[in-house]
Coordinates of C-alpha atoms in Angstrom, one line a residue:
Chain A
M1 CA -17.8 -8.7 -34.3
N2 CA -14.9 -10.2 -35.4
E3 CA -15.4 -12.8 -37.9
T4 CA -13.0 -15.9 -37.3
L5 CA -12.5 -18.8 -39.0
G6 CA -15.9 -18.5 -40.7
K7 CA -17.8 -18.1 -37.3
P8 CA -18.9 -14.7 -35.8
V9 CA -16.9 -13.7 -32.7
A10 CA -18.5 -11.8 -29.9
T11 CA -15.3 -9.7 -28.2
A12 CA -13.8 -10.1 -24.8
E13 CA -15.3 -7.5 -23.3
Q14 CA -19.0 -8.3 -24.5
R15 CA -18.3 -11.9 -23.3
A16 CA -17.2 -10.8 -19.7
R17 CA -20.0 -8.5 -19.4
A18 CA -22.6 -11.6 -20.5
L19 CA -21.2 -14.0 -18.0
H20 CA -21.5 -10.8 -14.9
Q21 CA -25.0 -10.1 -16.7
A22 CA -26.2 -14.1 -16.3
L23 CA -24.7 -14.1 -13.1
K24 CA -26.3 -11.0 -11.3
Q25 CA -30.0 -11.9 -12.9
K26 CA -29.6 -15.2 -10.8
G27 CA -29.2 -13.0 -7.6
L28 CA -25.5 -14.4 -7.3
L29 CA -23.4 -11.7 -7.1
P30 CA -22.6 -11.0 -3.1
D31 CA -23.2 -7.3 -2.4
G32 CA -19.9 -5.0 -2.8
F33 CA -17.6 -8.4 -3.7
L34 CA -16.8 -7.5 -7.1
E35 CA -16.0 -3.9 -5.6
G36 CA -14.0 -5.3 -2.8
F37 CA -12.0 -7.7 -4.8
T38 CA -11.6 -4.9 -7.3
K39 CA -10.1 -2.7 -4.5
S40 CA -7.6 -5.3 -3.4
M41 CA -6.5 -6.4 -7.4
E42 CA -5.9 -2.5 -7.9
Q43 CA -4.7 -1.0 -4.8
D44 CA -3.3 -3.1 -1.8
W45 CA -1.7 -6.1 -4.0
D46 CA 1.1 -3.8 -5.0
P47 CA 4.9 -4.4 -5.7
A48 CA 5.7 -1.6 -3.1
N49 CA 4.9 -4.3 -0.3
G50 CA 7.5 -6.3 -1.8
G51 CA 10.0 -3.7 -1.8
R52 CA 9.5 -3.1 2.0
V53 CA 9.9 -6.7 2.7
V54 CA 13.2 -6.7 0.5
A55 CA 14.5 -3.1 1.9
R56 CA 13.7 -4.8 6.0
A57 CA 15.6 -7.7 4.7
W58 CA 18.4 -5.6 3.9
V59 CA 19.1 -3.8 7.1
D60 CA 17.5 -6.3 9.8
P61 CA 19.2 -9.4 9.4
V62 CA 16.6 -11.4 11.9
Y63 CA 14.3 -10.4 9.5
R64 CA 15.9 -12.1 6.4
Q65 CA 16.5 -15.1 8.4
L66 CA 13.0 -15.2 8.6
L67 CA 12.1 -14.3 5.3
L68 CA 14.5 -17.2 4.3
A69 CA 13.0 -20.0 6.2
D70 CA 9.5 -19.0 6.1
G71 CA 8.4 -16.6 3.8
T72 CA 5.1 -16.1 4.5
A73 CA 5.5 -15.4 8.2
A74 CA 7.5 -12.8 7.3
C75 CA 4.9 -11.4 4.6
E76 CA 2.3 -11.6 7.5
Q77 CA 4.3 -9.6 9.3
F78 CA 3.4 -6.3 7.3
G79 CA -0.2 -8.1 6.1
Y80 CA 0.8 -9.7 2.9
T81 CA -0.5 -12.6 2.3
G82 CA -3.9 -13.4 0.9
P83 CA -5.6 -15.2 -2.2
Q84 CA -2.1 -16.4 -4.2
G85 CA 0.1 -15.9 -1.6
E86 CA -0.3 -18.1 0.8
Y87 CA 2.8 -20.0 0.6
I88 CA 5.7 -17.8 -0.1
V89 CA 9.2 -18.7 -0.4
A90 CA 11.9 -15.6 -0.6
L91 CA 14.8 -16.7 -3.0
E92 CA 18.2 -15.2 -2.2
N93 CA 20.2 -13.3 -5.4
T94 CA 24.2 -13.2 -5.0
P95 CA 26.3 -11.1 -6.7
T96 CA 26.6 -14.5 -8.4
L97 CA 23.2 -15.8 -8.6
Q98 CA 20.2 -14.3 -10.4
N99 CA 16.6 -16.0 -9.8
V100 CA 14.0 -15.5 -11.9
I101 CA 10.3 -16.1 -11.8
V102 CA 7.8 -17.4 -14.7
C103 CA 4.8 -20.0 -14.5
S104 CA 4.8 -21.4 -18.1
L105 CA 1.6 -23.4 -17.4
C106 CA -0.8 -19.8 -16.8
S107 CA 0.5 -17.0 -14.4
C108 CA 0.6 -18.1 -11.3
T109 CA 2.0 -15.3 -9.1
N110 CA 2.6 -13.9 -5.7
W111 CA 0.1 -11.2 -6.1
P112 CA -0.4 -9.7 -2.7
V113 CA 3.8 -8.6 -2.2
L114 CA 4.2 -8.5 -6.2
G115 CA 0.8 -7.0 -7.2
L116 CA -1.4 -8.8 -10.2
A117 CA 1.2 -10.3 -13.3
P118 CA 2.0 -8.3 -15.6
E119 CA 0.5 -8.7 -19.8
W120 CA 4.5 -9.4 -20.7
Y121 CA 5.0 -12.5 -17.6
K122 CA 1.8 -14.1 -19.2
S123 CA 2.7 -13.5 -23.0
F124 CA 3.3 -16.8 -25.0
E125 CA 6.9 -15.7 -25.2
Y126 CA 7.8 -15.4 -21.6
R127 CA 6.1 -18.8 -20.9
A128 CA 8.1 -20.3 -23.5
R129 CA 11.4 -19.1 -23.8
L130 CA 12.5 -18.0 -19.9
V131 CA 12.9 -22.0 -19.3
R132 CA 15.0 -22.6 -22.0
E133 CA 17.0 -19.4 -22.3
G134 CA 17.0 -17.6 -19.2
R135 CA 20.2 -15.9 -19.7
T136 CA 19.0 -14.5 -23.5
V137 CA 15.9 -13.5 -22.6
L138 CA 17.0 -11.9 -19.8
R139 CA 19.5 -9.8 -22.1
E140 CA 16.9 -8.8 -24.2
L141 CA 15.1 -6.8 -21.7
G142 CA 17.9 -5.2 -20.8
E143 CA 19.5 -6.6 -17.8
D144 CA 22.6 -8.3 -19.5
L145 CA 24.2 -10.0 -16.9
P146 CA 27.9 -10.7 -16.2
A147 CA 29.3 -14.3 -17.7
D148 CA 29.9 -15.7 -14.1
V149 CA 26.3 -15.2 -12.8
T150 CA 24.2 -18.4 -12.7
V151 CA 20.5 -18.4 -13.9
R152 CA 18.2 -20.2 -12.0
V153 CA 14.7 -19.8 -13.4
W154 CA 11.5 -20.9 -11.0
D155 CA 8.8 -22.3 -12.8
T156 CA 5.5 -21.8 -10.3
T157 CA 3.9 -25.4 -11.0
A158 CA 1.8 -25.3 -7.8
E159 CA 1.4 -23.4 -4.3
T160 CA 4.7 -22.0 -4.1
R161 CA 4.4 -18.4 -4.5
Y162 CA 7.7 -16.7 -5.3
M163 CA 9.6 -13.3 -4.4
V164 CA 13.2 -12.6 -5.6
L165 CA 15.3 -11.2 -2.0
P166 CA 17.5 -9.4 -4.4
H167 CA 21.5 -8.6 -3.5
R168 CA 21.3 -4.8 -2.0
P169 CA 23.6 -3.0 -4.1
D170 CA 26.9 -1.4 -3.5
G171 CA 26.3 2.8 -2.5
T172 CA 23.3 2.0 -0.2
E173 CA 25.3 2.7 2.9
G174 CA 22.7 4.2 5.3
W175 CA 19.9 4.4 3.3
S176 CA 17.0 4.4 4.8
Q177 CA 14.1 1.7 4.2
E178 CA 12.3 4.0 2.3
Q179 CA 15.2 4.7 -0.1
L180 CA 16.0 1.1 -0.3
A181 CA 12.4 0.4 -1.2
S182 CA 12.3 2.8 -4.0
L183 CA 14.7 0.2 -5.3
V184 CA 13.2 -2.6 -5.6
T185 CA 10.5 -2.9 -8.4
K186 CA 8.1 -5.0 -9.7
D187 CA 10.7 -6.5 -12.1
V188 CA 13.4 -6.9 -9.7
L189 CA 10.8 -8.8 -7.1
I190 CA 10.2 -10.8 -10.5
G191 CA 13.7 -10.9 -11.5
I192 CA 14.4 -9.8 -14.6
A193 CA 16.1 -7.1 -13.0
R194 CA 18.5 -6.4 -10.7
P195 CA 18.5 -3.2 -8.7
R196 CA 20.1 -0.4 -9.6
V197 CA 21.5 2.6 -7.9
A198 CA 21.0 6.1 -9.9
Chain B
M1 CA -3.4 -32.9 -20.8
D2 CA -0.7 -32.2 -23.2
G3 CA -2.2 -28.7 -24.4
I4 CA -1.1 -25.8 -26.3
H5 CA -1.1 -24.1 -22.8
D6 CA 2.3 -26.0 -21.7
L7 CA 4.5 -23.8 -23.7
G8 CA 7.6 -23.9 -21.5
G9 CA 10.6 -24.7 -24.0
T10 CA 8.3 -24.2 -27.3
Q11 CA 10.8 -22.4 -29.9
G12 CA 9.6 -20.3 -32.7
F13 CA 8.6 -17.7 -30.4
G14 CA 10.0 -13.8 -30.6
E15 CA 11.2 -11.2 -28.3
V16 CA 9.2 -10.7 -25.4
S17 CA 7.5 -7.1 -25.4
H18 CA 9.2 -5.7 -22.5
K19 CA 12.0 -4.1 -21.1
I20 CA 12.7 -3.6 -17.5
N21 CA 11.6 -1.1 -15.4
S22 CA 9.8 0.6 -18.1
L23 CA 6.1 0.0 -16.9
K24 CA 4.7 2.2 -14.0
Y25 CA 2.0 -0.9 -13.4
K26 CA -0.8 1.4 -13.2
P27 CA -3.3 1.0 -13.6
V28 CA -3.7 -2.0 -13.0
F29 CA -6.4 -2.7 -15.6
H30 CA -5.8 -1.8 -19.0
Q31 CA -9.6 -2.0 -20.2
E32 CA -12.9 -1.5 -18.0
W33 CA -13.9 -4.5 -18.5
E34 CA -11.1 -6.9 -17.1
H35 CA -11.6 -6.5 -13.4
L36 CA -14.3 -9.1 -13.8
A37 CA -12.4 -12.2 -15.5
Y38 CA -10.6 -12.5 -11.7
G39 CA -14.2 -11.2 -10.3
L40 CA -16.3 -13.6 -11.5
L41 CA -13.7 -16.4 -11.0
F42 CA -13.6 -15.8 -7.3
V43 CA -17.3 -15.7 -7.1
G44 CA -17.3 -18.9 -8.1
A45 CA -14.2 -20.2 -6.6
G46 CA -14.1 -17.9 -3.2
H47 CA -17.6 -16.7 -2.4
M48 CA -19.8 -19.7 -3.8
E49 CA -17.2 -22.6 -3.3
L50 CA -19.0 -24.1 -6.4
F51 CA -15.5 -25.2 -7.9
S52 CA -11.5 -24.8 -7.3
V53 CA -9.1 -22.5 -9.1
D54 CA -7.3 -25.8 -10.0
E55 CA -10.6 -26.5 -12.1
I56 CA -10.4 -23.1 -13.9
R57 CA -6.6 -23.6 -14.7
H58 CA -8.5 -27.4 -16.3
A59 CA -10.9 -25.4 -17.9
I60 CA -8.3 -22.9 -19.5
E61 CA -6.4 -25.6 -20.7
R62 CA -9.6 -27.3 -22.5
I63 CA -10.5 -24.3 -24.7
D64 CA -10.3 -24.9 -28.5
T65 CA -6.3 -25.0 -29.4
R66 CA -6.6 -21.6 -31.9
S67 CA -8.9 -19.8 -29.7
Y68 CA -6.8 -20.5 -26.4
F69 CA -3.6 -18.6 -28.8
A70 CA -6.1 -16.4 -30.2
S71 CA -8.0 -15.0 -27.3
S72 CA -6.2 -12.4 -24.3
Y73 CA -5.4 -13.9 -21.0
Y74 CA -8.1 -12.3 -19.2
D75 CA -10.5 -13.3 -21.9
R76 CA -9.4 -17.2 -21.4
V77 CA -10.4 -16.4 -18.0
V78 CA -13.8 -15.4 -18.5
I79 CA -14.2 -18.4 -21.0
G80 CA -12.9 -20.7 -18.0
T81 CA -14.9 -19.2 -15.2
A82 CA -18.3 -19.0 -18.1
T83 CA -17.6 -22.9 -18.8
L84 CA -17.4 -24.0 -14.9
F85 CA -20.8 -22.3 -14.4
V86 CA -22.6 -24.0 -16.9
E87 CA -20.9 -27.3 -16.4
Y88 CA -22.1 -27.1 -13.1
G89 CA -25.5 -25.7 -13.9
V90 CA -25.5 -22.4 -12.5
I91 CA -26.6 -20.6 -16.0
T92 CA -26.9 -22.3 -19.3
Q93 CA -25.0 -21.9 -22.7
E94 CA -28.5 -20.7 -24.3
E95 CA -28.7 -17.6 -21.5
L96 CA -25.2 -16.6 -22.5
D97 CA -25.6 -17.2 -26.2
T98 CA -29.0 -14.9 -25.4
L99 CA -27.1 -12.0 -23.4
L100 CA -24.4 -12.2 -25.8
G101 CA -26.6 -12.2 -29.0
S102 CA -24.7 -15.1 -30.7
E103 CA -23.2 -18.1 -29.5
F104 CA -20.5 -18.1 -26.3
L105 CA -17.8 -20.0 -27.1
L106 CA -16.6 -22.3 -24.2
A107 CA -14.1 -24.5 -23.4
L108 CA -14.3 -28.5 -24.8
P109 CA -15.8 -31.0 -22.5
A110 CA -13.1 -33.0 -20.4
K111 CA -11.4 -35.9 -22.0
S112 CA -11.0 -37.4 -18.8
G113 CA -12.5 -37.8 -15.5
G114 CA -9.3 -37.0 -13.7
R115 CA -7.1 -39.5 -11.4
S116 CA -6.6 -40.2 -7.6
G117 CA -3.3 -38.9 -5.9
P118 CA -0.4 -42.0 -6.9
V119 CA -0.1 -44.5 -4.1
G120 CA 3.1 -45.7 -3.1
S121 CA 5.0 -42.4 -3.9
D122 CA 7.4 -41.7 -1.2
Q123 CA 8.6 -38.8 1.0
F124 CA 11.2 -37.4 -0.1
E125 CA 14.8 -34.7 1.2
V126 CA 16.5 -32.2 0.4
G127 CA 19.2 -33.3 -1.5
D128 CA 17.5 -36.3 -2.9
Q129 CA 18.0 -36.8 -6.3
V130 CA 14.7 -37.6 -7.7
T131 CA 13.0 -38.2 -11.3
V132 CA 10.1 -37.1 -12.8
R133 CA 7.8 -40.1 -13.7
D134 CA 7.3 -41.0 -17.5
E135 CA 3.4 -40.7 -17.8
F136 CA 1.0 -38.9 -19.8
I137 CA -2.2 -38.1 -18.6
S138 CA -5.1 -36.9 -20.3
G139 CA -6.4 -34.4 -17.5
H140 CA -5.4 -32.0 -15.4
I141 CA -1.8 -32.1 -14.4
R142 CA 1.0 -29.4 -12.9
V143 CA 4.2 -31.1 -14.7
P144 CA 5.2 -29.5 -17.4
A145 CA 6.5 -31.6 -20.5
Y146 CA 9.8 -30.4 -20.4
V147 CA 10.4 -32.3 -16.9
R148 CA 8.5 -35.8 -17.7
G149 CA 11.7 -38.7 -17.3
K150 CA 13.9 -35.9 -16.1
S151 CA 16.0 -36.1 -13.2
G152 CA 17.0 -33.3 -10.6
V153 CA 17.2 -32.8 -7.4
I154 CA 15.2 -31.6 -4.0
L155 CA 16.0 -28.1 -3.0
H156 CA 12.5 -27.8 -0.4
R157 CA 9.9 -29.7 0.8
T158 CA 6.9 -28.0 1.9
T159 CA 5.6 -27.6 5.2
E160 CA 2.4 -27.7 3.7
K161 CA 0.4 -29.9 1.9
W162 CA -2.4 -29.5 -0.7
P163 CA -5.1 -31.3 -2.8
F164 CA -3.7 -33.3 -5.6
P165 CA -4.1 -30.9 -9.1
D166 CA -5.0 -34.1 -11.0
A167 CA -8.0 -35.1 -8.5
I168 CA -9.3 -31.7 -7.1
G169 CA -8.8 -30.1 -10.9
H170 CA -11.9 -32.7 -11.6
G171 CA -13.2 -31.5 -9.4
D172 CA -13.1 -34.6 -7.2
R173 CA -12.9 -32.6 -3.7
T174 CA -11.6 -36.0 -2.1
A175 CA -8.3 -35.6 -3.2
E176 CA -5.3 -36.9 -1.6
L177 CA -3.1 -34.2 0.3
Q178 CA 0.1 -34.1 -0.7
S179 CA 3.8 -32.1 -0.2
T180 CA 5.6 -30.7 -3.2
Y181 CA 8.8 -30.0 -3.7
H182 CA 11.0 -27.8 -5.2
V183 CA 13.1 -29.9 -8.0
Q184 CA 16.0 -28.5 -9.8
F185 CA 17.3 -29.4 -13.0
S186 CA 20.1 -28.3 -15.2
A187 CA 18.6 -26.6 -18.7
K188 CA 21.1 -28.2 -20.6
D189 CA 20.2 -31.6 -19.0
I190 CA 16.7 -31.3 -20.8
W191 CA 17.2 -29.1 -23.9
G192 CA 20.8 -29.7 -24.8
S193 CA 23.0 -27.5 -26.7
S194 CA 19.7 -25.5 -27.3
A195 CA 19.4 -24.5 -23.8
D196 CA 21.7 -21.6 -22.2
E197 CA 23.4 -22.5 -19.2
G198 CA 21.5 -22.1 -15.5
F199 CA 19.0 -24.4 -13.8
V200 CA 15.3 -24.5 -13.7
V201 CA 13.5 -25.4 -10.7
V202 CA 9.8 -26.8 -11.1
D203 CA 7.5 -27.2 -8.0
L204 CA 5.8 -30.8 -8.1
F205 CA 3.9 -32.6 -6.4
Q206 CA 5.2 -35.7 -4.3
G207 CA 2.4 -38.2 -6.3
Y208 CA 4.5 -37.1 -9.7
L209 CA 7.7 -38.2 -8.6
D210 CA 10.1 -41.5 -7.7
M211 CA 13.4 -41.5 -6.2
A212 CA 15.9 -41.4 -9.3
P213 CA 17.0 -44.8 -10.3
D214 CA 20.4 -43.9 -10.6
Q215 CA 21.9 -42.9 -6.5
N216 CA 25.8 -43.0 -7.8
V217 CA 24.8 -39.2 -8.6
P218 CA 26.5 -37.6 -5.2
T219 CA 23.6 -35.7 -3.6
L220 CA 24.3 -32.2 -2.3
T221 CA 24.5 -33.8 1.5
E222 CA 26.9 -36.4 0.2
L223 CA 28.8 -33.9 -1.5
K224 CA 28.9 -31.5 1.7
A225 CA 30.1 -34.9 3.7
R226 CA 32.9 -35.5 1.6
I227 CA 34.1 -32.2 1.5
T228 CA 34.0 -32.5 5.8
E229 CA 35.7 -35.4 5.5
G230 CA 38.4 -34.2 2.9
A231 CA 38.9 -31.2 5.3
E232 CA 39.2 -33.7 8.2
A233 CA 41.5 -36.5 7.0

């Protein structure tokens, strides 16, 4: 136990386990529900999914058109829709436009395509600062954008769940979709990084 | 709700604790209990359909300000979820206290019963200049304060509609369904010289918007038309 503001306060883990126990005692936890949901969070919803979507869009112009016109339908072709990924919009980067995603009010993220939000994305620092000084935040994170690149920040404030469609980097001509997908990291899909060819 | 959760644009924070591509993002959870936060939330919001995800957002917004800042992300989800299970009478504060061995911190009671979708709001088109209504709502709302009263241009109108958050966030299952709009603002218009050059796009429900009073600012459609006219002249 910690002492905060003079009152004894339990730890976060103790609170979570107490709530779990309270619901369990009442028989409110359906068999396998938590196990199934945890599997989705840990395994099914993964940035590699977004990587496969982007790689396909880079090599298949018709699919790219679909992704930009109806992101939900395009992701559904791979089965990458679901909770927090029911209305998907893909944001197209160009050499002079960098789209970046945030949720300033909480943590909204396109779970099926990007995976759950990482800790830094949910931090007060990112939520407070990105909307006002996107270019500065990206530079601090390690992505120092050229001066001619416009930064466009997308605040996830309703039901749209975004993914960034990065610009395909030079030097990847003839690559397989698997090779291309490996360039598309979680940070690339959120928009804080551009794909890098080693 | 003008709460502390509405962080967009707040100054005084240091650097984001991350460097690009430095994390493998596996394992997803860093502590063995963390999966319980969303798991138990979706028992209530998904399996039982006891409350909406909007109500969870509002419950988390209602956490005492000092506790909001002092607690971790998943801790806040647990507190918000526990609050709704108690408010809906499924479990009691006493049961939680007994299991915990001390007082279980819950969010503060709502200060508002919410509101229904504003009537008379127009449907807008891509390229329209709109202004975010200059209104102060003490209940749940999905407008970050930094765009209140500001004008921007519509980039997208959704092809689906969803329940108005200010209503369903308070448990109103009859909430009006509305489109949302991706509205682009200039960061300099919002924060002046303290902002970087660039744009912010906010996904706003129809009921938060009005047509901008000054439509002399050319819309994208008009600009395109002018360019076409110029080319033909």
